[in-house]
Coordinates of C-alpha atoms and ligand atoms in Angstrom, one line a residue:
Chain A
M1 CA -74.2 -108.6 11.2
V2 CA -71.6 -110.6 13.6
T3 CA -71.3 -112.8 10.1
T4 CA -70.3 -109.6 7.9
I5 CA -67.8 -109.0 10.9
I6 CA -66.7 -112.4 10.4
E7 CA -66.6 -112.4 6.9
V8 CA -64.2 -108.6 6.4
V9 CA -62.1 -109.6 9.5
I10 CA -61.0 -113.4 7.9
T11 CA -61.3 -111.5 4.1
G12 CA -58.6 -109.3 5.5
L13 CA -56.4 -112.1 6.7
L14 CA -56.5 -114.3 4.1
M15 CA -55.2 -111.5 2.2
G16 CA -53.1 -110.6 4.7
G17 CA -51.0 -113.8 4.2
L18 CA -50.2 -112.9 0.6
Y19 CA -49.2 -109.3 1.5
A20 CA -46.7 -110.7 4.0
L21 CA -45.1 -113.3 1.5
I22 CA -44.5 -110.6 -1.6
A23 CA -43.4 -108.7 1.7
V24 CA -41.0 -110.8 2.2
G25 CA -39.1 -111.7 -0.6
L26 CA -39.0 -107.4 -1.5
S27 CA -37.7 -107.0 2.0
L28 CA -34.9 -109.7 1.7
Q29 CA -33.4 -108.0 -1.8
Y30 CA -33.8 -104.8 -0.2
G31 CA -32.7 -105.5 3.0
V32 CA -29.2 -107.6 1.3
A33 CA -28.8 -106.6 -1.6
R34 CA -30.2 -102.8 -1.4
I35 CA -32.1 -102.9 -4.0
L36 CA -34.7 -101.6 -3.9
N37 CA -36.8 -103.5 -6.2
I38 CA -39.9 -101.6 -8.1
S39 CA -40.1 -104.4 -10.5
H40 CA -40.7 -106.6 -7.9
G41 CA -45.0 -106.9 -8.6
E42 CA -43.6 -107.8 -12.3
F43 CA -42.3 -111.1 -10.7
I44 CA -46.0 -111.1 -9.4
M45 CA -47.8 -110.7 -12.4
L46 CA -45.2 -113.4 -14.2
G47 CA -46.0 -115.8 -11.7
G48 CA -49.7 -115.3 -12.5
L49 CA -49.9 -115.3 -16.3
T50 CA -47.8 -117.9 -16.8
T51 CA -49.7 -120.3 -14.0
W52 CA -52.9 -119.2 -16.2
S53 CA -51.2 -120.3 -19.3
L54 CA -50.2 -123.6 -17.8
Y55 CA -53.4 -124.1 -16.0
T56 CA -56.1 -123.1 -19.7
A57 CA -53.6 -124.7 -21.9
L58 CA -51.8 -127.7 -21.1
G59 CA -54.2 -128.4 -17.8
V60 CA -51.7 -128.3 -14.9
N61 CA -52.4 -127.9 -11.9
P62 CA -51.8 -124.5 -10.0
L63 CA -50.1 -126.0 -7.4
L64 CA -47.7 -127.4 -9.6
S65 CA -47.5 -123.8 -11.1
L66 CA -45.7 -123.1 -8.0
A67 CA -43.0 -126.0 -8.1
I68 CA -42.6 -124.6 -11.6
C69 CA -42.4 -121.0 -11.3
G70 CA -41.0 -120.7 -8.1
P71 CA -37.1 -121.8 -9.8
L72 CA -38.0 -120.1 -12.8
A73 CA -38.9 -116.7 -11.3
F74 CA -35.3 -117.9 -8.9
A75 CA -33.3 -118.8 -12.2
L76 CA -34.7 -115.7 -13.4
G77 CA -33.7 -113.2 -10.9
F78 CA -30.5 -114.5 -9.9
V79 CA -29.3 -114.2 -13.7
I80 CA -30.4 -110.0 -13.6
H81 CA -28.8 -109.9 -10.4
R82 CA -25.3 -111.5 -11.9
T83 CA -25.5 -109.0 -14.9
L84 CA -27.4 -106.3 -14.4
F85 CA -27.0 -105.4 -10.5
K86 CA -23.4 -107.0 -10.0
R87 CA -22.2 -104.0 -12.7
L88 CA -24.0 -101.3 -11.2
L89 CA -22.7 -102.7 -7.7
D90 CA -19.2 -102.5 -9.1
T91 CA -19.1 -99.6 -11.0
A92 CA -21.5 -97.8 -8.3
A93 CA -18.9 -95.2 -6.0
S94 CA -20.5 -95.5 -2.6
P95 CA -23.4 -97.8 -1.3
G96 CA -25.4 -94.8 -1.6
V97 CA -24.9 -94.3 -5.4
F98 CA -25.9 -98.1 -6.3
E99 CA -28.8 -97.6 -3.9
S100 CA -30.1 -95.0 -6.3
N101 CA -28.4 -96.2 -9.8
S102 CA -30.3 -99.6 -8.6
M103 CA -33.4 -98.6 -7.8
L104 CA -34.0 -96.7 -11.7
A105 CA -32.7 -100.2 -13.1
A106 CA -35.7 -101.2 -11.5
F107 CA -37.3 -99.2 -12.6
G108 CA -36.7 -99.7 -16.4
L109 CA -36.8 -103.8 -15.6
M110 CA -40.6 -102.8 -14.5
F111 CA -41.1 -101.6 -18.2
I112 CA -39.5 -103.7 -20.0
I113 CA -41.1 -106.8 -18.1
Q114 CA -44.2 -105.5 -18.3
N115 CA -44.5 -104.9 -22.0
V116 CA -42.8 -108.5 -22.7
A117 CA -45.5 -109.8 -20.9
L118 CA -48.1 -107.8 -22.9
I119 CA -46.9 -108.9 -26.6
A120 CA -46.7 -112.4 -24.4
W121 CA -50.5 -112.1 -23.2
G122 CA -51.8 -108.9 -24.1
S123 CA -53.9 -107.1 -22.1
E124 CA -57.2 -108.8 -21.2
I125 CA -57.7 -110.0 -17.6
R126 CA -57.0 -113.3 -16.9
G127 CA -58.7 -115.8 -14.4
Y128 CA -59.3 -119.0 -14.1
S129 CA -61.4 -120.9 -11.3
Y130 CA -59.9 -123.3 -9.3
L131 CA -60.8 -125.4 -5.6
T132 CA -63.9 -122.8 -5.4
T133 CA -65.8 -125.2 -3.5
P134 CA -67.2 -123.1 -0.3
V135 CA -65.6 -124.4 2.7
H136 CA -67.9 -123.0 6.3
F137 CA -65.9 -121.2 8.6
L138 CA -67.7 -119.4 11.3
G139 CA -70.5 -119.2 10.3
T140 CA -69.5 -117.5 6.8
L141 CA -68.4 -119.4 3.2
F142 CA -65.0 -119.1 1.8
G143 CA -64.1 -120.8 -1.6
A144 CA -61.2 -123.5 -0.8
N145 CA -58.9 -121.6 -3.0
R146 CA -58.5 -118.8 -0.4
L147 CA -58.1 -120.6 2.5
L148 CA -55.8 -123.2 0.1
T149 CA -53.3 -120.0 -1.1
F150 CA -53.1 -119.0 2.7
G151 CA -52.0 -122.2 4.1
M152 CA -49.6 -122.2 1.2
A153 CA -48.1 -118.4 2.3
L154 CA -48.2 -119.6 5.5
L155 CA -46.1 -122.6 4.9
I156 CA -43.6 -121.0 2.5
G157 CA -42.9 -117.8 5.1
L158 CA -41.9 -120.6 7.9
V159 CA -40.0 -122.5 6.1
F160 CA -37.8 -119.6 4.9
Y161 CA -37.8 -118.7 8.5
L162 CA -36.4 -121.8 9.0
F163 CA -34.0 -121.3 6.2
L164 CA -32.8 -118.5 7.6
N165 CA -32.1 -119.5 11.3
L166 CA -31.4 -122.9 10.7
T167 CA -28.8 -123.3 8.0
R168 CA -25.6 -122.3 7.1
T169 CA -26.5 -120.2 3.8
G170 CA -29.5 -119.0 5.7
K171 CA -27.1 -117.7 8.7
A172 CA -24.7 -116.1 6.2
I173 CA -27.3 -114.3 4.0
R174 CA -28.3 -112.7 7.6
A175 CA -24.6 -112.2 8.5
A176 CA -24.1 -110.5 5.2
A177 CA -27.1 -108.1 6.1
Q178 CA -25.7 -106.8 9.3
D179 CA -22.6 -106.4 7.8
P180 CA -21.0 -107.4 4.6
T181 CA -17.6 -106.5 4.8
T182 CA -17.3 -108.9 8.5
A183 CA -19.4 -111.5 6.6
G184 CA -17.0 -111.6 3.9
L185 CA -13.6 -111.8 6.4
M186 CA -15.6 -115.3 7.6
G187 CA -15.1 -116.7 3.8
V188 CA -19.0 -115.8 2.9
N189 CA -19.0 -114.9 -0.8
I190 CA -21.1 -111.3 -1.1
N191 CA -21.3 -111.6 -4.4
H192 CA -22.9 -115.0 -4.4
M193 CA -24.8 -114.2 -1.3
L194 CA -26.4 -111.2 -3.1
A195 CA -28.0 -112.7 -6.5
L196 CA -29.0 -115.7 -4.0
C197 CA -31.3 -113.1 -2.2
F198 CA -32.5 -111.3 -5.1
G199 CA -32.9 -114.7 -7.0
L200 CA -34.4 -115.8 -3.6
G201 CA -36.6 -112.5 -3.4
A202 CA -38.0 -112.9 -6.5
A203 CA -39.3 -116.6 -6.7
M204 CA -41.2 -115.5 -3.6
A205 CA -42.9 -113.2 -6.1
G206 CA -43.5 -115.5 -8.2
V207 CA -44.8 -117.6 -6.2
G208 CA -47.1 -115.2 -4.6
G209 CA -48.4 -114.5 -8.1
V210 CA -49.6 -118.4 -8.6
L211 CA -51.1 -117.9 -5.1
I212 CA -53.0 -114.5 -6.1
S213 CA -53.8 -116.3 -9.7
M214 CA -55.8 -119.0 -8.0
C215 CA -58.3 -116.6 -6.5
Y216 CA -58.0 -113.3 -8.1
P217 CA -57.6 -112.5 -12.3
V218 CA -54.6 -111.4 -13.3
H219 CA -53.4 -109.3 -16.2
G220 CA -49.8 -107.3 -17.3
V221 CA -50.2 -104.3 -15.4
M222 CA -50.9 -105.7 -12.4
G223 CA -47.4 -105.5 -11.1
L224 CA -47.1 -102.3 -10.1
E225 CA -50.1 -102.5 -7.4
Y226 CA -48.5 -104.9 -5.4
T227 CA -44.9 -103.4 -5.3
V228 CA -46.4 -100.5 -3.5
I229 CA -48.0 -103.5 -1.5
A230 CA -45.2 -104.9 -0.9
I231 CA -43.0 -101.6 0.4
I232 CA -46.0 -100.2 2.3
V233 CA -46.2 -104.0 4.4
V234 CA -42.1 -103.9 4.6
V235 CA -42.3 -100.2 6.1
L236 CA -45.2 -101.1 8.6
G237 CA -43.4 -104.8 10.0
G238 CA -39.6 -103.5 10.0
L239 CA -37.1 -104.3 7.2
G240 CA -35.6 -107.6 7.3
S241 CA -38.5 -109.0 9.8
I242 CA -40.0 -112.1 8.7
P243 CA -42.5 -111.7 11.9
G244 CA -43.0 -108.2 11.4
S245 CA -43.4 -108.5 7.4
F246 CA -46.6 -110.8 8.6
M247 CA -48.0 -109.0 10.9
G248 CA -47.7 -105.7 8.4
G249 CA -49.6 -108.0 5.7
F250 CA -52.2 -108.6 8.2
I251 CA -52.2 -105.4 9.1
L252 CA -53.0 -104.0 5.6
G253 CA -55.2 -107.3 4.5
L254 CA -57.5 -106.0 7.4
V255 CA -57.4 -102.6 6.5
G256 CA -57.8 -103.2 3.0
S257 CA -60.7 -105.8 3.3
I258 CA -62.6 -103.1 5.7
V259 CA -62.1 -100.1 3.5
T260 CA -63.1 -102.9 0.5
F261 CA -66.4 -103.5 2.2
L262 CA -67.1 -99.8 3.4
E263 CA -66.3 -97.9 0.0
P264 CA -64.9 -100.5 -3.0
G265 CA -62.7 -98.6 -4.3
L266 CA -61.0 -97.1 -1.4
A267 CA -58.3 -99.7 -0.7
L268 CA -55.3 -98.0 -2.2
V269 CA -56.0 -94.8 -1.3
A270 CA -56.4 -96.5 2.6
Y271 CA -53.1 -98.0 2.1
Y272 CA -51.0 -94.7 0.8
V273 CA -52.7 -92.6 4.1
I274 CA -51.5 -95.4 6.4
F275 CA -47.7 -95.2 4.5
I276 CA -47.8 -92.0 4.5
L277 CA -48.9 -91.7 8.8
L278 CA -46.1 -94.3 9.0
L279 CA -43.5 -92.5 7.5
L280 CA -44.2 -89.2 9.6
I281 CA -45.1 -90.9 13.2
R282 CA -42.6 -94.6 13.4
P283 CA -40.6 -94.3 10.1
T284 CA -39.0 -97.7 12.0
G285 CA -41.8 -99.8 11.4
L286 CA -43.8 -101.1 13.7
L287 CA -41.4 -103.8 15.4
G288 CA -38.2 -101.7 14.4
R289 CA -36.5 -100.4 17.3
Chain B
M1 CA 4.0 -118.1 6.3
L2 CA 3.2 -114.1 5.6
E3 CA 5.4 -112.0 3.4
V4 CA 4.5 -108.1 2.6
H5 CA 6.7 -106.5 0.0
A6 CA 6.8 -103.3 -0.7
L7 CA 2.8 -102.4 0.1
N8 CA 1.9 -98.6 -0.9
T9 CA -1.6 -97.7 -0.4
F10 CA -3.5 -94.6 -1.1
Y11 CA -6.9 -93.6 -0.3
G12 CA -8.1 -91.1 -3.3
K13 CA -4.4 -89.3 -3.8
M14 CA -3.1 -89.1 0.4
Q15 CA -1.3 -92.2 0.6
V16 CA -1.2 -93.4 3.9
L17 CA 1.9 -96.7 3.3
W18 CA 4.8 -95.7 2.2
D19 CA 7.2 -99.3 1.1
V20 CA 5.6 -101.0 3.8
S21 CA 7.4 -105.2 4.1
L22 CA 7.0 -107.4 6.9
Q23 CA 7.2 -110.8 7.6
V24 CA 5.5 -113.7 9.8
R25 CA 7.3 -116.6 10.3
E26 CA 5.1 -119.5 11.7
G27 CA 4.1 -120.4 15.2
E28 CA 5.4 -116.4 16.4
I29 CA 3.8 -113.6 17.9
V30 CA 4.2 -110.6 15.3
A31 CA 3.3 -107.1 16.7
I32 CA 2.7 -104.1 14.6
V33 CA 2.8 -101.0 17.0
G34 CA 1.7 -97.3 16.0
S35 CA 0.0 -94.7 17.5
N36 CA -3.6 -93.9 16.3
G37 CA -3.3 -92.7 12.6
A38 CA -0.3 -94.6 11.8
G39 CA -1.9 -96.5 9.0
K40 CA -1.8 -100.0 11.2
T41 CA -5.2 -100.8 10.2
T42 CA -5.1 -99.7 6.7
L43 CA -2.3 -102.2 6.8
L44 CA -4.7 -105.3 7.4
N45 CA -7.1 -104.4 5.2
S46 CA -4.2 -104.1 2.4
I47 CA -3.6 -107.7 3.4
L48 CA -7.2 -108.8 3.3
G49 CA -8.0 -107.3 0.3
L50 CA -10.3 -104.6 1.7
V51 CA -8.6 -101.7 0.4
R52 CA -6.2 -102.5 -2.9
P53 CA -2.6 -101.1 -2.3
A54 CA -1.6 -99.3 -5.5
S55 CA 1.6 -101.0 -5.6
G56 CA 3.0 -104.6 -3.4
T57 CA 3.0 -107.8 -2.8
V58 CA 1.3 -110.0 -0.3
T59 CA 2.4 -114.0 -0.6
F60 CA 0.9 -116.5 2.3
L61 CA 2.0 -120.1 2.6
G62 CA 4.1 -119.3 -0.7
R63 CA 0.3 -118.1 -2.6
R64 CA 0.1 -114.6 -3.9
I65 CA -2.9 -113.4 -2.1
D66 CA -3.4 -109.4 -3.5
G67 CA -5.8 -109.2 -5.7
L68 CA -7.9 -111.7 -4.1
P69 CA -11.3 -111.3 -2.6
S70 CA -11.6 -110.8 1.2
H71 CA -13.6 -114.7 1.3
A72 CA -10.8 -116.3 -1.1
I73 CA -8.0 -115.0 1.4
A74 CA -10.1 -116.7 4.6
E75 CA -10.5 -119.8 2.8
Q76 CA -6.6 -119.4 2.4
G77 CA -6.4 -120.2 6.0
L78 CA -5.9 -116.1 7.3
A79 CA -8.7 -115.0 10.5
I80 CA -9.0 -111.9 11.4
V81 CA -10.6 -109.7 14.8
P82 CA -11.6 -106.7 13.2
E83 CA -10.9 -103.3 15.3
G84 CA -13.8 -102.5 17.4
G85 CA -14.7 -106.4 17.1
R86 CA -17.5 -106.0 14.4
V87 CA -19.7 -109.3 16.0
F88 CA -22.3 -109.6 14.1
P89 CA -25.1 -107.5 16.4
E90 CA -28.2 -109.0 16.0
M91 CA -27.1 -112.9 15.8
T92 CA -26.6 -114.9 18.8
V93 CA -23.4 -115.6 20.4
R94 CA -23.7 -119.1 19.2
E95 CA -25.0 -118.1 15.6
N96 CA -21.7 -115.2 15.4
L97 CA -19.4 -118.5 16.4
E98 CA -21.2 -121.1 13.7
I99 CA -20.6 -118.1 11.2
G100 CA -16.9 -117.8 12.4
A101 CA -17.1 -121.5 10.5
Y102 CA -18.6 -121.2 7.4
L103 CA -15.8 -122.1 5.5
S104 CA -16.6 -126.1 4.8
R105 CA -13.4 -127.6 5.9
A106 CA -14.5 -126.0 9.5
W107 CA -18.4 -126.4 9.1
K108 CA -17.4 -129.7 8.9
S109 CA -16.0 -130.3 13.0
R110 CA -18.0 -126.7 14.1
K111 CA -19.8 -128.6 17.0
E112 CA -16.5 -130.1 18.4
M113 CA -14.6 -126.6 17.2
L114 CA -17.3 -125.1 19.2
E115 CA -16.6 -127.2 23.0
R116 CA -12.9 -126.2 22.5
I117 CA -13.6 -122.5 22.8
Y118 CA -16.5 -123.1 25.2
R119 CA -13.6 -124.4 27.4
L120 CA -11.3 -121.3 26.3
F121 CA -14.0 -118.8 27.1
P122 CA -16.5 -120.3 29.5
I123 CA -18.5 -116.5 29.7
L124 CA -19.5 -117.0 25.9
K125 CA -21.2 -120.4 27.1
E126 CA -22.8 -118.8 29.9
R127 CA -24.0 -116.2 27.1
E128 CA -24.6 -119.0 24.2
R129 CA -28.3 -117.5 23.6
Q130 CA -27.7 -114.2 23.9
L131 CA -27.8 -111.6 20.7
A132 CA -24.6 -109.9 20.5
R133 CA -25.6 -106.4 20.5
T134 CA -26.5 -107.3 24.0
L135 CA -22.7 -108.3 25.5
S136 CA -20.7 -106.1 27.1
G137 CA -17.6 -104.2 25.4
G138 CA -15.1 -107.0 26.7
E139 CA -17.4 -110.1 25.6
R140 CA -17.4 -108.6 22.3
Q141 CA -14.3 -108.4 21.8
M142 CA -13.5 -112.4 23.4
L143 CA -16.8 -113.1 20.6
A144 CA -14.8 -112.0 17.7
I145 CA -11.4 -113.5 18.6
A146 CA -13.5 -116.5 19.3
R147 CA -15.3 -116.6 16.0
A148 CA -12.0 -116.2 14.4
L149 CA -10.6 -119.8 15.7
M150 CA -13.5 -120.8 14.7
S151 CA -11.9 -121.3 11.3
R152 CA -9.2 -122.8 12.2
P153 CA -7.0 -120.3 10.9
R154 CA -3.2 -121.1 10.8
L155 CA -2.4 -116.7 11.1
C156 CA -5.1 -114.8 12.7
L157 CA -4.8 -110.8 12.3
L158 CA -6.3 -109.1 15.8
D159 CA -7.2 -105.5 15.1
E160 CA -6.4 -103.6 18.7
P161 CA -7.9 -106.5 20.7
S162 CA -7.8 -104.9 24.0
Y163 CA -8.7 -100.8 22.6
G164 CA -10.7 -100.0 24.9
L165 CA -11.4 -102.3 28.0
A166 CA -10.3 -101.8 31.5
P167 CA -7.3 -103.6 32.8
V168 CA -8.3 -107.2 33.9
L169 CA -10.0 -107.2 30.4
V170 CA -6.7 -107.0 28.6
M171 CA -4.8 -109.2 31.2
E172 CA -7.6 -111.9 30.0
I173 CA -7.2 -111.2 25.8
F174 CA -3.5 -111.4 26.6
R175 CA -3.7 -114.4 28.2
V176 CA -5.8 -115.5 25.7
M177 CA -3.2 -114.7 23.0
Q178 CA -0.9 -116.4 24.7
S179 CA -2.9 -120.1 24.6
L180 CA -3.2 -119.3 21.2
R181 CA 0.0 -119.7 20.2
E182 CA 0.4 -122.7 22.4
Q183 CA -2.3 -124.7 19.8
G184 CA 0.1 -123.4 17.0
I185 CA -1.9 -120.5 15.3
T186 CA 0.6 -117.5 14.1
I187 CA -0.6 -114.1 15.1
L188 CA -0.2 -111.1 13.7
L189 CA -0.9 -108.6 16.2
V190 CA -2.0 -104.5 16.5
E191 CA -1.3 -102.4 19.1
Q192 CA -1.2 -99.4 20.4
N193 CA -0.7 -100.7 23.6
V194 CA 2.8 -101.0 23.0
R195 CA 4.3 -101.9 26.3
R196 CA 1.6 -105.2 26.6
A197 CA 2.5 -105.6 22.8
L198 CA 6.4 -105.6 23.2
E199 CA 5.6 -107.9 26.4
I200 CA 3.9 -110.7 24.1
A201 CA 5.3 -110.5 20.8
D202 CA 8.5 -112.0 19.9
R203 CA 9.0 -109.3 17.0
A204 CA 7.8 -106.1 16.0
Y205 CA 7.4 -103.2 13.8
V206 CA 6.8 -100.0 14.2
L207 CA 4.5 -97.9 11.6
E208 CA 5.1 -94.1 11.8
N209 CA 3.0 -92.5 9.5
G210 CA 3.0 -94.9 7.5
H211 CA 6.2 -95.9 7.4
I212 CA 8.2 -99.1 8.7
C213 CA 10.4 -97.1 10.8
M214 CA 11.9 -99.7 13.8
E215 CA 11.6 -103.2 13.4
G216 CA 13.4 -106.0 15.5
A217 CA 13.3 -109.1 18.1
C218 CA 11.2 -107.0 21.3
A219 CA 13.5 -107.3 23.7
E220 CA 15.8 -105.2 22.1
L221 CA 13.1 -102.7 21.3
L222 CA 12.2 -102.3 24.7
E223 CA 15.9 -101.1 25.3
S224 CA 15.7 -98.6 22.6
D225 CA 16.1 -95.4 23.7
H226 CA 13.3 -94.0 20.7
I227 CA 10.8 -96.5 22.1
R228 CA 10.9 -95.7 25.7
R229 CA 10.8 -91.9 25.1
A230 CA 8.3 -91.8 22.2
Y231 CA 6.0 -94.9 23.7
L232 CA 6.8 -95.7 27.0
G233 CA 7.2 -91.9 28.8
M234 CA 10.4 -93.2 29.9
Ligands
LIG1 N1 -11.4 -95.1 4.4 C1 -10.4 -94.2 4.6 N2 -10.9 -93.2 3.5 C2 -10.0 -92.4 4.0 N3 -8.8 -92.0 4.9 C3 -8.9 -93.1 5.8 C4 -9.9 -93.9 5.8 N4 -9.3 -95.1 6.9 C5 -8.0 -94.4 6.9 N5 -7.9 -93.4 7.1 C6 -7.0 -92.6 7.7 O1 -5.6 -93.2 7.2 C7 -4.4 -92.6 7.8 C8 -4.3 -94.0 8.7 O2 -5.9 -94.9 9.1 P1 -5.7 -95.9 10.0 O3 -5.2 -97.1 8.4 O4 -6.9 -96.5 10.2 O5 -4.6 -95.8 11.1 P2 -4.7 -96.5 12.5 O6 -5.3 -97.8 12.5 O7 -3.0 -97.1 12.9 O8 -5.3 -95.8 14.0 C9 -4.9 -91.6 9.0 O9 -4.8 -90.6 8.6 C10 -7.3 -92.0 8.4 O10 -7.7 -90.6 8.6
LIG2 MG1 -6.5 -98.7 13.6

């Protein structure tokens, strides 16, 4: 019994690390660039399927895929912002108009990316096994791949946290998130920062997809579920807070793991229930003010 | 140094600035005074590229800057202390100052500049690690001025830096402005506090309903009947 509880809790925390990582990406895109990126999960899917192809066709180590998919997703996100969202921003009459237009555009993007992926990879579920060696942990057994992905998610989260807090560009991103007009007056090129943030958010999704594929099967229509999860985690943890995203990720991961243990298949329903309760009781998030 | 020529600025169909022209020469303190709603902030925003004037030109150090995005204008050596300070609330005092030095030429020497700033504003050194939102109104204004200085500007624009502050703090702000001039920074000061502004500045422009209705040396303006009656309550 005790072992079962420990197992459920650890499974939840391991999953939560991944949730946190993809939520940090979404939070960056919404918090700074003001784009509620409904296509976030599609970048996760692209990362996962690309890793699968590289691994099965060329034998590329999935860890190496991180270094391939991260920059690729960044470039894709950066270019999409420069072309699509920048244009919407220039033509929008007000920030509110931009927010709704950009969300619709992201919706469109979701369908485009999804269909391209279905053409490229088909609709089959793709999986590979990597580092599945069992590791003993507090009397339970976990695949080494699970522990590795958790460690990587924490590491990437930490590096990004340090980037935001210690570097010149990181500070400019935070300033732009708080007051873009004034940041511009300090010499920060706002358009550049927005594209950078959208790209970084996409990179985190791509990298998240790589990590997910190390443990779970991936397929062309997996994206939306992760988008929903990322949105819930961001609302749980409060927008723009990295520690908040990790806390939200862990909470959601735990809930998912407990519900899956009791009644597999109901996890997503449980997430929605949490989401609705949260919006009713504390819409600013657990750590938000 | 700064030359504004025949600016006309609108919000929608409403015209706020009418043929506004002014000049700031190197080393001067120039004041723009006028009551609430006269268009002072709009004038600064037109200079900084935050609102696009319908016509007119802005020249800084011999270069046209109208039409440039605001970050490019900052790069030319123009800094602003916005109305109300507009410090970044969720960043520490020190981080706010560092963002002030964001421009690459200022970034390299930010440590040295930070020391000078802390000597000028010891209170900011004490509050270094506090979030800006926890500061008092006066401290925020100080931080906004200090942040503008971090970029090592040639010209500093200040939008009502003393607004809403207790008299002691107003004195302090004006003392700081005096010391900026001594460091060779040119100042364009926007104020509703007409008496103080005319006391510290060399020259001033009087803005009424979007028109420059008077200009001249402050000593002369202080003697003018219109100014004495309309702004000094005499
Ligand atoms: N963003 C805006 N949109 C529409 N009207 C504005 C805006 N900002 C200012 N105004 C109007 O322009 C006029 C001048 O305002 P402002 O430049 O802020 O004056 P001041 O700084 O001298 O108090 C006022 O009538 C004000 O209501
Ligand atoms: Mg004003």
